[in-house]
Amino acid sequence: MTSTPLPSSLDPEIAARLKRSADGLVPAIAQQYDTGEVLMLGWMDDEALHRTLTTGRCTYWSRSRGEYWVKGDTSGHVQWVKSVALDCDADTVLVKVDQVGAACHTGARTCFDADVLLKNADSGVSSVDQ
Amino acid sequence: MTSTPLPSSLDPEIAARLKRSADGLVPAIAQQYDTGEVLMLGWMDDEALHRTLTTGRCTYWSRSRGEYWVKGDTSGHVQWVKSVALDCDADTVLVKVDQVGAACHTGARTCFDADVLLKNADSGVSSVDQ
C-alpha cells in the first residue's frame, strides 16, 4: 500500500516510517482535545503532515481540489494543533486539536453529527454474533 | 474515488450513498463510547459495514489478509458496537464501541499510544501560520 512520497520537508525519520496509500496519503483523524469529539477525517501527504507538525494549524491534502488545505483559511474554523500521533502501523494520523467553531462544512460541530445509521445499541449485554 | 461495491447485504439506501475508495473501502474510526478515546482505524467494505450494523460486533476488512476480521475473534478484545455514523461526505464511518481490553495488537489500549510525534503544543495562543 506504500507509494513513493513527493519531496517534502517532513522529518526523514518520520517519512521513512510512514505507510501511505497508493495515492501517497494517510488518513488523519481530527479530535477535539478536551471533549474527545471526533470532528472529521481528512487526508495528509508528507508535506501536509510536516505543516501540521510545524505551523500549529491542521493542514490536509484535498483530494477533490488537489491542493493543500489549511483548515479554517476560508471558513475561519481553524484547528489549532495540540498533539499529533501515528498509529502502530504508521498508516494513520491522530491530531488532537482545538476546533474553532464548526468542524463540518455544513455548519455542524462534527462531520458525524447528521448521518447516524445506528444508535443506542446494547450489543454488549447479549452475545450477539454472526 | 467511488468504485463498484461487491454484492453485500448492506441496506441499499446506505450502499447508494456510500463513497468508497478505489479499492472499495471506507475508513472506519473506532472510538470508546464513554471515554472518547480514539482506539484505532480500520477499513470496511459494504459487507463489513453491514455486519457491524447488524451483529453487534465491529467487523473490518483486513487489507493485509484480504478477509473479514471480526475484532476480538482471536484476541478476545471484542468491540461491542454502540453506535454507527457516516460523515457528511458518506466516505468515513465512526463506530462508537465498548472495547474489551486492548484495542491495539501490541497490547496498548489504543493504536495511537506509542508513537507521539508532537505533544502539548500550545499553538492556539499565538498566531503561528505558514
Coordinates of C-alpha atoms in Angstrom, one line a residue:
Chain A
M1 CA 0.0 0.0 0.0
T2 CA 3.0 2.2 0.2
S3 CA 3.9 4.7 -2.6
T4 CA 6.8 7.0 -3.0
P5 CA 6.1 10.3 -1.4
L6 CA 6.5 13.7 -3.1
P7 CA 9.5 15.7 -1.9
S8 CA 8.7 17.4 1.4
S9 CA 10.2 18.9 4.4
L10 CA 8.9 16.2 6.7
D11 CA 11.5 14.8 9.2
P12 CA 13.1 12.0 7.2
E13 CA 12.9 9.6 10.2
I14 CA 9.1 10.0 10.2
A15 CA 8.9 9.9 6.4
A16 CA 10.8 6.6 6.4
R17 CA 8.3 5.0 8.7
L18 CA 5.1 6.4 7.2
K19 CA 3.0 3.9 5.3
R20 CA 1.0 5.7 2.6
S21 CA -1.9 4.5 0.5
A22 CA -1.4 4.1 -3.2
D23 CA -2.1 7.8 -3.7
G24 CA 0.6 8.8 -1.3
L25 CA -1.8 9.8 1.5
V26 CA -2.6 8.7 5.1
P27 CA -6.0 9.3 6.8
A28 CA -5.9 11.9 9.5
I29 CA -8.4 11.9 12.3
A30 CA -9.1 15.3 14.0
Q31 CA -10.3 15.0 17.5
Q32 CA -11.2 17.8 19.9
Y33 CA -8.5 17.6 22.5
D34 CA -10.6 18.3 25.6
T35 CA -14.1 16.8 24.9
G36 CA -12.8 13.8 22.8
E37 CA -15.3 14.5 20.0
V38 CA -14.2 13.0 16.7
L39 CA -14.5 16.0 14.4
M40 CA -13.6 14.9 10.9
L41 CA -11.3 12.7 8.9
G42 CA -9.0 14.3 6.3
W43 CA -6.0 13.2 4.3
M44 CA -2.4 14.1 4.6
D45 CA 0.6 13.6 2.4
D46 CA 4.1 14.1 3.9
E47 CA 4.1 17.8 3.4
A48 CA 0.7 18.3 5.0
L49 CA 1.9 16.3 8.0
H50 CA 5.0 18.4 8.1
R51 CA 3.0 21.6 8.1
T52 CA 0.6 20.2 10.7
L53 CA 3.6 19.4 12.9
T54 CA 5.3 22.8 12.4
T55 CA 2.8 25.5 11.8
G56 CA 0.3 24.9 14.6
R57 CA -2.6 24.6 12.1
C58 CA -4.0 21.4 10.9
T59 CA -3.2 21.1 7.2
Y60 CA -4.7 18.5 4.8
W61 CA -4.4 17.4 1.2
S62 CA -7.7 18.0 -0.5
R63 CA -8.3 15.0 -2.8
S64 CA -11.1 16.8 -4.6
R65 CA -9.3 20.0 -5.2
G66 CA -5.8 18.6 -5.5
E67 CA -4.2 21.2 -3.2
Y68 CA -3.2 21.8 0.4
W69 CA -6.0 22.9 2.6
V70 CA -5.2 24.8 5.8
K71 CA -8.4 24.1 7.8
G72 CA -10.1 27.4 8.6
D73 CA -8.4 29.5 6.0
T74 CA -11.7 30.3 4.2
S75 CA -14.2 29.4 7.0
G76 CA -12.3 30.8 10.0
H77 CA -12.9 27.4 11.6
V78 CA -9.3 26.9 12.4
Q79 CA -8.0 23.7 14.0
W80 CA -5.2 24.6 16.5
V81 CA -2.9 21.6 16.8
K82 CA -2.4 20.2 20.3
S83 CA -0.8 16.9 19.7
V84 CA -0.1 14.5 16.8
A85 CA 0.4 10.7 16.9
L86 CA 0.9 7.9 14.4
D87 CA -0.8 4.6 14.9
C88 CA 1.0 1.3 15.5
D89 CA 1.3 0.7 11.7
A90 CA 2.3 4.2 10.9
D91 CA -0.5 4.5 8.4
T92 CA -3.0 6.7 10.3
V93 CA -2.6 10.1 12.0
L94 CA -4.5 11.3 15.0
V95 CA -4.4 15.0 15.5
K96 CA -5.8 16.4 18.7
V97 CA -6.9 20.0 18.0
D98 CA -8.8 22.9 19.5
Q99 CA -11.5 23.4 16.9
V100 CA -12.8 27.0 16.4
G101 CA -16.5 26.8 15.6
A102 CA -17.9 24.1 13.4
A103 CA -15.6 21.4 12.0
C104 CA -18.0 20.4 9.3
H105 CA -18.6 22.4 6.1
T106 CA -22.4 22.0 6.8
G107 CA -22.1 24.1 9.9
A108 CA -22.4 21.1 12.2
R109 CA -19.9 20.8 15.1
T110 CA -18.6 17.5 13.7
C111 CA -18.9 15.7 10.4
F112 CA -20.5 12.7 12.1
D113 CA -23.5 14.5 13.7
A114 CA -26.1 14.3 10.9
D115 CA -26.0 10.8 9.4
V116 CA -26.4 8.3 12.3
L117 CA -27.0 4.7 11.0
L118 CA -27.4 3.0 14.4
K119 CA -27.6 4.4 17.9
N120 CA -28.1 3.2 21.4
A121 CA -27.2 -0.3 20.5
D122 CA -26.9 -2.5 23.6
S123 CA -24.9 -5.3 22.0
G124 CA -22.6 -5.7 25.0
V125 CA -25.2 -7.3 27.1
S126 CA -26.0 -10.3 24.9
S127 CA -23.6 -12.4 23.0
V128 CA -24.9 -11.4 19.5
D129 CA -22.6 -12.8 16.9
Q130 CA -22.7 -13.9 13.3
Chain B
M1 CA -12.9 7.8 -5.7
T2 CA -16.0 5.6 -5.9
S3 CA -15.8 2.0 -7.1
T4 CA -18.5 -0.6 -7.6
P5 CA -19.0 -2.5 -4.4
L6 CA -19.1 -6.2 -4.1
P7 CA -22.5 -7.7 -3.6
S8 CA -23.5 -7.5 0.1
S9 CA -26.5 -7.4 2.4
L10 CA -26.0 -3.8 3.2
D11 CA -29.2 -1.7 3.2
P12 CA -29.3 -0.5 -0.5
E13 CA -30.2 3.0 0.7
I14 CA -27.0 3.2 2.6
A15 CA -25.0 1.5 -0.1
A16 CA -26.2 4.0 -2.7
R17 CA -24.8 6.9 -0.6
L18 CA -21.5 5.3 0.4
K19 CA -18.5 6.8 -1.2
R20 CA -15.7 4.2 -1.4
S21 CA -12.0 4.5 -2.2
A22 CA -10.7 2.9 -5.4
D23 CA -10.3 -0.4 -3.5
G24 CA -14.0 -0.3 -2.5
L25 CA -13.4 0.5 1.2
V26 CA -14.1 3.3 3.6
P27 CA -12.0 4.1 6.7
A28 CA -13.7 3.3 10.0
I29 CA -12.7 5.0 13.2
A30 CA -13.4 3.1 16.4
Q31 CA -13.9 5.3 19.4
Q32 CA -14.6 4.2 23.0
Y33 CA -18.1 5.3 23.6
D34 CA -17.8 6.6 27.1
T35 CA -14.2 7.9 27.4
G36 CA -14.0 9.3 23.9
E37 CA -10.6 7.6 23.2
V38 CA -9.9 7.0 19.6
L39 CA -8.9 3.4 19.6
M40 CA -7.9 2.5 16.0
L41 CA -8.8 3.0 12.4
G42 CA -9.8 0.0 10.3
W43 CA -11.3 -0.4 6.8
M44 CA -14.8 -1.6 5.9
D45 CA -16.4 -2.6 2.6
D46 CA -20.2 -2.7 2.3
E47 CA -20.5 -6.2 3.9
A48 CA -18.2 -5.3 6.8
L49 CA -20.4 -2.3 7.5
H50 CA -23.5 -4.4 7.2
R51 CA -22.1 -6.9 9.7
T52 CA -21.1 -4.1 12.1
L53 CA -24.6 -2.7 11.9
T54 CA -26.3 -6.0 12.4
T55 CA -24.2 -8.3 14.5
G56 CA -23.2 -6.0 17.4
R57 CA -19.5 -6.7 16.8
C58 CA -17.2 -4.4 14.9
T59 CA -16.2 -6.1 11.7
Y60 CA -13.4 -4.8 9.3
W61 CA -11.9 -5.8 6.0
S62 CA -8.3 -6.7 6.5
R63 CA -6.3 -5.3 3.6
S64 CA -3.2 -7.3 4.5
R65 CA -5.0 -10.6 4.8
G66 CA -7.8 -10.0 2.3
E67 CA -10.5 -11.2 4.6
Y68 CA -13.2 -10.1 7.0
W69 CA -11.9 -9.6 10.5
V70 CA -14.3 -9.6 13.5
K71 CA -12.4 -7.6 16.0
G72 CA -11.6 -9.8 19.1
D73 CA -12.2 -13.2 17.4
T74 CA -8.6 -14.3 18.0
S75 CA -7.6 -11.8 20.8
G76 CA -10.8 -11.7 22.8
H77 CA -10.5 -7.9 22.6
V78 CA -14.0 -7.5 21.2
Q79 CA -15.5 -4.2 20.2
W80 CA -19.2 -4.2 21.1
V81 CA -21.0 -1.7 18.8
K82 CA -22.8 1.2 20.5
S83 CA -23.5 3.5 17.5
V84 CA -22.5 3.9 13.9
A85 CA -22.5 7.2 11.9
L86 CA -21.4 8.2 8.4
D87 CA -19.7 11.6 7.9
C88 CA -21.1 14.4 5.8
D89 CA -19.5 13.0 2.6
A90 CA -20.5 9.4 3.3
D91 CA -16.9 8.3 2.9
T92 CA -15.9 7.7 6.5
V93 CA -17.5 5.6 9.3
L94 CA -17.4 6.4 13.0
V95 CA -18.2 3.5 15.3
K96 CA -18.6 4.1 19.0
V97 CA -17.8 0.8 20.7
D98 CA -17.2 -0.7 24.1
Q99 CA -13.7 -2.1 23.8
V100 CA -12.8 -5.2 25.8
G101 CA -9.2 -4.9 26.8
A102 CA -6.6 -3.5 24.4
A103 CA -7.6 -2.2 21.0
C104 CA -4.1 -2.5 19.7
H105 CA -2.4 -5.7 18.7
T106 CA 0.7 -4.5 20.6
G107 CA -1.3 -4.7 23.8
A108 CA -1.7 -0.9 24.2
R109 CA -5.1 0.4 24.9
T110 CA -5.2 2.4 21.7
C111 CA -3.2 2.2 18.5
F112 CA -2.2 5.8 19.0
D113 CA -0.5 5.5 22.4
A114 CA 3.1 4.6 21.4
D115 CA 4.2 6.9 18.6
V116 CA 3.6 10.5 19.6
L117 CA 5.1 13.0 17.1
L118 CA 4.1 16.2 18.9
K119 CA 2.5 16.8 22.3
N120 CA 1.4 19.7 24.5
A121 CA 1.6 22.1 21.6
D122 CA 0.2 25.5 22.6
S123 CA -0.4 26.7 19.1
G124 CA -3.8 28.3 20.0
V125 CA -2.1 31.1 21.9
S126 CA 0.0 32.7 19.2
S127 CA -1.0 33.2 15.6
V128 CA 1.5 30.7 14.1
D129 CA 0.9 30.3 10.5
Q130 CA 2.8 29.4 7.4

